[in-house]
Short mmCIF file of C-alpha atoms in Angstrom, two decimals:
data_model
loop_
_atom_site.label_atom_id
_atom_site.label_comp_id
_atom_site.label_asym_id
_atom_site.label_seq_id
_atom_site.Cartn_x
_atom_site.Cartn_y
_atom_site.Cartn_z
CA LEU A 6 -3.58 5.08 12.16
CA ALA A 7 -1.40 1.29 13.30
CA LYS A 8 1.89 1.20 12.09
CA THR A 9 2.50 -1.98 10.32
CA THR A 10 6.14 -3.83 9.55
CA GLN A 11 5.71 -6.30 6.91
CA PRO A 12 8.82 -7.53 4.67
CA ILE A 13 9.94 -5.91 1.80
CA SER A 14 10.17 -8.38 -0.57
CA MET A 15 9.46 -13.03 -0.79
CA ASP A 16 10.48 -14.92 -4.05
CA SER A 17 8.19 -18.16 -4.08
CA TYR A 18 8.04 -21.06 -7.13
CA GLU A 19 5.03 -22.23 -8.56
CA GLY A 20 2.77 -24.10 -6.15
CA GLN A 21 3.77 -23.29 -3.13
CA GLU A 22 2.09 -21.76 -0.34
CA VAL A 23 2.93 -17.85 0.67
CA ASN A 24 2.79 -16.47 3.81
CA ILE A 25 3.22 -12.70 4.38
CA THR A 26 3.36 -11.67 7.93
CA CYS A 27 2.46 -8.10 9.14
CA SER A 28 3.32 -6.72 12.41
CA HIS A 29 1.26 -4.07 14.10
CA ASN A 30 1.91 -3.74 17.95
CA ASN A 31 -0.58 -0.94 18.37
CA ILE A 32 -3.59 -1.88 17.33
CA ALA A 33 -6.38 -0.23 18.69
CA THR A 34 -9.38 -1.93 20.01
CA ASN A 35 -11.74 -0.85 17.08
CA ASP A 36 -8.52 -1.32 14.35
CA TYR A 37 -9.37 -4.56 11.05
CA ILE A 38 -6.63 -5.33 9.47
CA THR A 39 -7.06 -5.47 5.91
CA TRP A 40 -5.07 -6.80 2.71
CA TYR A 41 -4.27 -5.47 -0.93
CA GLN A 42 -3.20 -6.52 -4.28
CA GLN A 43 -1.42 -4.40 -6.66
CA PHE A 44 -0.46 -5.36 -9.86
CA PRO A 45 2.26 -3.52 -12.53
CA SER A 46 0.01 -0.11 -13.82
CA GLN A 47 -3.34 -1.24 -11.74
CA GLY A 48 -4.29 0.12 -8.81
CA PRO A 49 -4.70 -1.96 -5.30
CA ARG A 50 -7.28 -4.68 -5.14
CA PHE A 51 -9.22 -6.16 -2.04
CA ILE A 52 -7.87 -9.15 -0.97
CA ILE A 53 -9.08 -10.25 2.63
CA GLN A 54 -10.35 -8.30 5.66
CA GLY A 55 -10.05 -9.87 9.29
CA TYR A 56 -10.80 -8.62 12.97
CA LYS A 57 -9.47 -11.90 14.95
CA THR A 58 -9.02 -15.23 14.68
CA LYS A 59 -9.66 -16.75 10.72
CA VAL A 60 -10.59 -15.41 7.66
CA THR A 61 -10.78 -17.60 4.80
CA ASN A 62 -11.74 -16.72 1.36
CA GLU A 63 -11.75 -17.80 -2.11
CA VAL A 64 -8.31 -16.30 -2.24
CA ALA A 65 -6.67 -16.22 0.38
CA SER A 66 -6.77 -16.90 4.07
CA LEU A 67 -6.36 -14.59 6.97
CA PHE A 68 -4.58 -15.70 9.91
CA ILE A 69 -4.91 -13.10 13.31
CA PRO A 70 -3.26 -14.49 16.51
CA ALA A 71 -5.64 -14.05 20.09
CA ASP A 72 -3.21 -11.16 20.92
CA ARG A 73 -3.91 -9.42 17.55
CA LYS A 74 -0.05 -7.95 17.18
CA SER A 75 0.38 -10.07 13.74
CA SER A 76 -1.16 -10.91 10.97
CA THR A 77 -0.38 -13.27 8.27
CA LEU A 78 -1.67 -13.23 4.82
CA SER A 79 -1.88 -17.24 3.35
CA LEU A 80 -1.91 -17.50 -0.79
CA PRO A 81 -2.36 -21.19 -1.34
CA ARG A 82 -0.45 -22.53 -4.55
CA VAL A 83 0.78 -19.77 -6.20
CA SER A 84 1.49 -19.27 -9.89
CA LEU A 85 3.09 -17.05 -11.93
CA SER A 86 0.00 -14.58 -11.72
CA ASP A 87 0.82 -13.94 -8.14
CA THR A 88 3.47 -11.60 -8.86
CA ALA A 89 2.07 -8.37 -7.29
CA VAL A 90 2.76 -6.43 -4.24
CA TYR A 91 0.72 -7.24 -0.91
CA TYR A 92 -0.17 -4.35 1.25
CA CYS A 93 -1.41 -5.03 5.05
CA LEU A 94 -3.81 -1.84 6.79
CA VAL A 95 -4.80 -1.73 10.00
CA GLY A 96 -7.55 0.94 10.92
CA ASP A 97 -10.73 1.33 11.86
CA ARG A 98 -13.61 0.76 9.09
CA PRO A 99 -12.87 4.11 6.48
CA LYS A 100 -16.14 5.49 7.65
CA ALA A 101 -13.57 6.47 10.94
CA ALA A 102 -10.02 5.79 9.69
CA GLY A 103 -11.07 9.28 7.74
CA ASN A 104 -7.53 10.97 6.56
CA LYS A 105 -6.10 7.69 7.96
CA LEU A 106 -5.99 5.73 4.81
CA THR A 107 -2.40 5.28 4.28
CA PHE A 108 -0.67 2.04 2.89
CA GLY A 109 2.77 1.05 3.70
CA GLY A 110 5.90 0.30 1.31
CA GLY A 111 4.11 -3.46 1.37
CA THR A 112 5.45 -6.35 0.15
CA ARG A 113 7.20 -7.49 -3.07
CA VAL A 114 6.50 -11.15 -3.77
CA LEU A 115 8.19 -12.47 -6.75
CA VAL A 116 6.67 -15.67 -7.92
CA LYS A 117 8.86 -17.71 -10.00
CA PRO A 118 8.34 -20.91 -12.78
CA ASN B 11 -20.85 -1.81 -14.19
CA ALA B 12 -17.43 0.56 -14.56
CA GLY B 13 -16.46 0.75 -11.05
CA VAL B 14 -14.27 3.83 -10.63
CA THR B 15 -12.85 5.49 -13.41
CA GLN B 16 -9.96 8.45 -14.10
CA THR B 17 -9.18 10.38 -16.63
CA PRO B 18 -7.25 11.24 -17.96
CA LYS B 19 -4.68 8.11 -18.25
CA PHE B 20 -1.91 10.21 -18.99
CA ARG B 21 -0.59 13.75 -19.42
CA VAL B 22 2.89 15.44 -19.29
CA LEU B 23 2.66 19.06 -18.31
CA LYS B 24 4.94 22.06 -17.88
CA THR B 25 6.05 23.57 -14.44
CA GLY B 26 3.19 26.15 -14.12
CA GLN B 27 0.38 24.74 -15.43
CA SER B 28 -2.52 23.50 -13.99
CA MET B 29 -4.69 20.91 -14.82
CA THR B 30 -7.63 18.83 -13.25
CA LEU B 31 -8.34 14.85 -12.17
CA LEU B 32 -11.83 13.32 -13.10
CA CYS B 33 -12.50 10.39 -10.89
CA ALA B 34 -16.40 9.16 -11.63
CA GLN B 35 -17.72 6.18 -10.08
CA ASP B 36 -20.89 3.83 -10.27
CA MET B 37 -21.86 2.38 -7.19
CA ASN B 38 -23.50 4.80 -5.38
CA HIS B 39 -20.02 5.39 -2.60
CA GLU B 40 -20.45 8.02 -0.02
CA TYR B 41 -16.57 8.18 0.20
CA MET B 42 -13.85 8.34 -2.35
CA TYR B 43 -10.71 9.13 -1.91
CA TRP B 44 -7.39 10.46 -4.10
CA TYR B 45 -4.10 8.75 -3.66
CA ARG B 46 -0.97 9.70 -5.00
CA GLN B 47 2.38 6.77 -5.59
CA ASP B 48 5.62 7.20 -6.47
CA PRO B 49 8.02 4.65 -8.28
CA GLY B 50 8.85 1.92 -5.76
CA MET B 51 6.68 3.47 -2.97
CA GLY B 52 2.89 2.64 -0.85
CA LEU B 53 -0.02 5.18 -1.53
CA ARG B 54 -0.26 8.59 -0.30
CA LEU B 55 -3.36 9.99 0.80
CA ILE B 56 -3.86 13.14 -0.28
CA HIS B 57 -7.45 14.41 0.47
CA TYR B 58 -10.66 12.96 0.86
CA SER B 59 -14.34 13.53 0.98
CA VAL B 60 -17.01 11.46 2.75
CA GLY B 61 -20.11 12.91 0.90
CA GLU B 62 -21.24 15.49 -1.74
CA GLY B 63 -19.96 19.38 -0.98
CA THR B 64 -17.71 18.02 1.62
CA THR B 65 -13.55 17.66 1.34
CA ALA B 66 -10.39 16.94 3.89
CA LYS B 67 -6.90 16.71 3.87
CA GLY B 68 -4.98 13.69 3.92
CA GLU B 69 -1.46 13.16 4.31
CA VAL B 70 0.33 14.93 1.62
CA PRO B 71 -2.68 17.18 1.18
CA ASP B 72 -0.28 20.33 -0.07
CA GLY B 73 -0.63 21.53 -3.78
CA TYR B 74 -3.68 20.10 -4.79
CA ASN B 75 -6.92 20.91 -4.23
CA VAL B 76 -10.36 19.12 -4.65
CA SER B 77 -14.03 19.51 -5.58
CA ARG B 78 -17.18 16.89 -4.17
CA LEU B 79 -20.23 18.95 -7.03
CA LYS B 80 -21.86 15.92 -7.39
CA LYS B 81 -21.95 12.51 -5.05
CA GLN B 82 -20.93 10.57 -8.11
CA ASN B 83 -17.75 12.34 -8.94
CA PHE B 84 -14.70 13.80 -7.14
CA LEU B 85 -11.62 16.24 -9.12
CA LEU B 86 -8.32 16.55 -7.95
CA GLY B 87 -6.79 19.88 -9.16
CA LEU B 88 -3.44 21.74 -9.81
CA GLU B 89 -3.65 24.80 -9.58
CA SER B 90 -0.11 25.25 -10.84
CA ALA B 91 2.49 21.86 -10.93
CA ALA B 92 5.81 21.37 -10.03
CA PRO B 93 8.27 18.47 -11.32
CA SER B 94 8.18 16.98 -7.30
CA GLN B 95 4.05 15.94 -8.17
CA THR B 96 5.56 13.79 -11.01
CA SER B 97 3.58 10.25 -9.54
CA VAL B 98 0.89 8.28 -10.13
CA TYR B 99 -2.37 9.37 -9.41
CA PHE B 100 -4.81 6.73 -7.75
CA CYS B 101 -9.06 7.57 -6.69
CA ALA B 102 -10.46 5.36 -4.71
CA SER B 103 -14.12 4.48 -3.28
CA ASN B 104 -16.27 3.19 -0.14
CA ASN B 105 -19.48 2.92 0.42
CA GLY B 106 -19.26 4.16 4.32
CA VAL B 107 -20.16 0.86 5.57
CA GLU B 108 -17.83 -2.18 4.86
CA GLY B 109 -13.90 -2.06 4.42
CA GLU B 110 -12.83 -2.18 0.96
CA LEU B 111 -11.39 0.33 -1.39
CA PHE B 112 -12.37 0.20 -5.20
CA PHE B 113 -9.63 1.89 -7.10
CA GLY B 114 -9.96 2.97 -10.45
CA GLU B 115 -6.62 2.22 -12.83
CA GLY B 116 -4.17 5.09 -11.94
CA SER B 117 -3.80 8.51 -13.26
CA ARG B 118 0.31 9.05 -14.80
CA LEU B 119 1.17 12.51 -14.42
CA THR B 120 4.19 13.73 -15.40
CA VAL B 121 5.66 17.04 -14.79
CA LEU B 122 8.56 19.21 -16.54
#
């Protein structure tokens, strides 16, 4: 599993856009980039997954440059309820990743009123 | 549709006691996983299963055993609990095709 580096924490205010960048310099050809959100006392929840360029869903956007050595999760117009820890995972699909599906420390996002 | 259900939600054990955590999923998923999460840390993979009757070691398997006798259930056992196993345990499942992991709500275990 490619090693990932993301900021430990970020603060933002309601209504702002939050961008969290994850570095993964040794990403492999078959690796996908997946982001999860975790609220206190809950299990992580899938947000978005991508391979290259840009992916958008109803919750977030994921920007992946051509070299795929980093990716940016973008949360538009955050609210207080977006306060959570966000994890970036880089690896092959679970079928191939096997025992490599381990989460790093994540980015703790605090949204202030 | 309950998704992934873990029981019990909370448990306190004394050192040396044994216990089993049960994970049940109703999505007919092939893949199931057990993670532990220590305070302020990410999730570390303990064991996983790619199908009924199969199990494999993850990153931190020592002190734990697992079984997958039925496709919908994945059991995590502690034969002789130690204080170092105090943690929150999460179960997850996946259909083996798409990348999304579905997690349970967690089981908080304290070993005194």
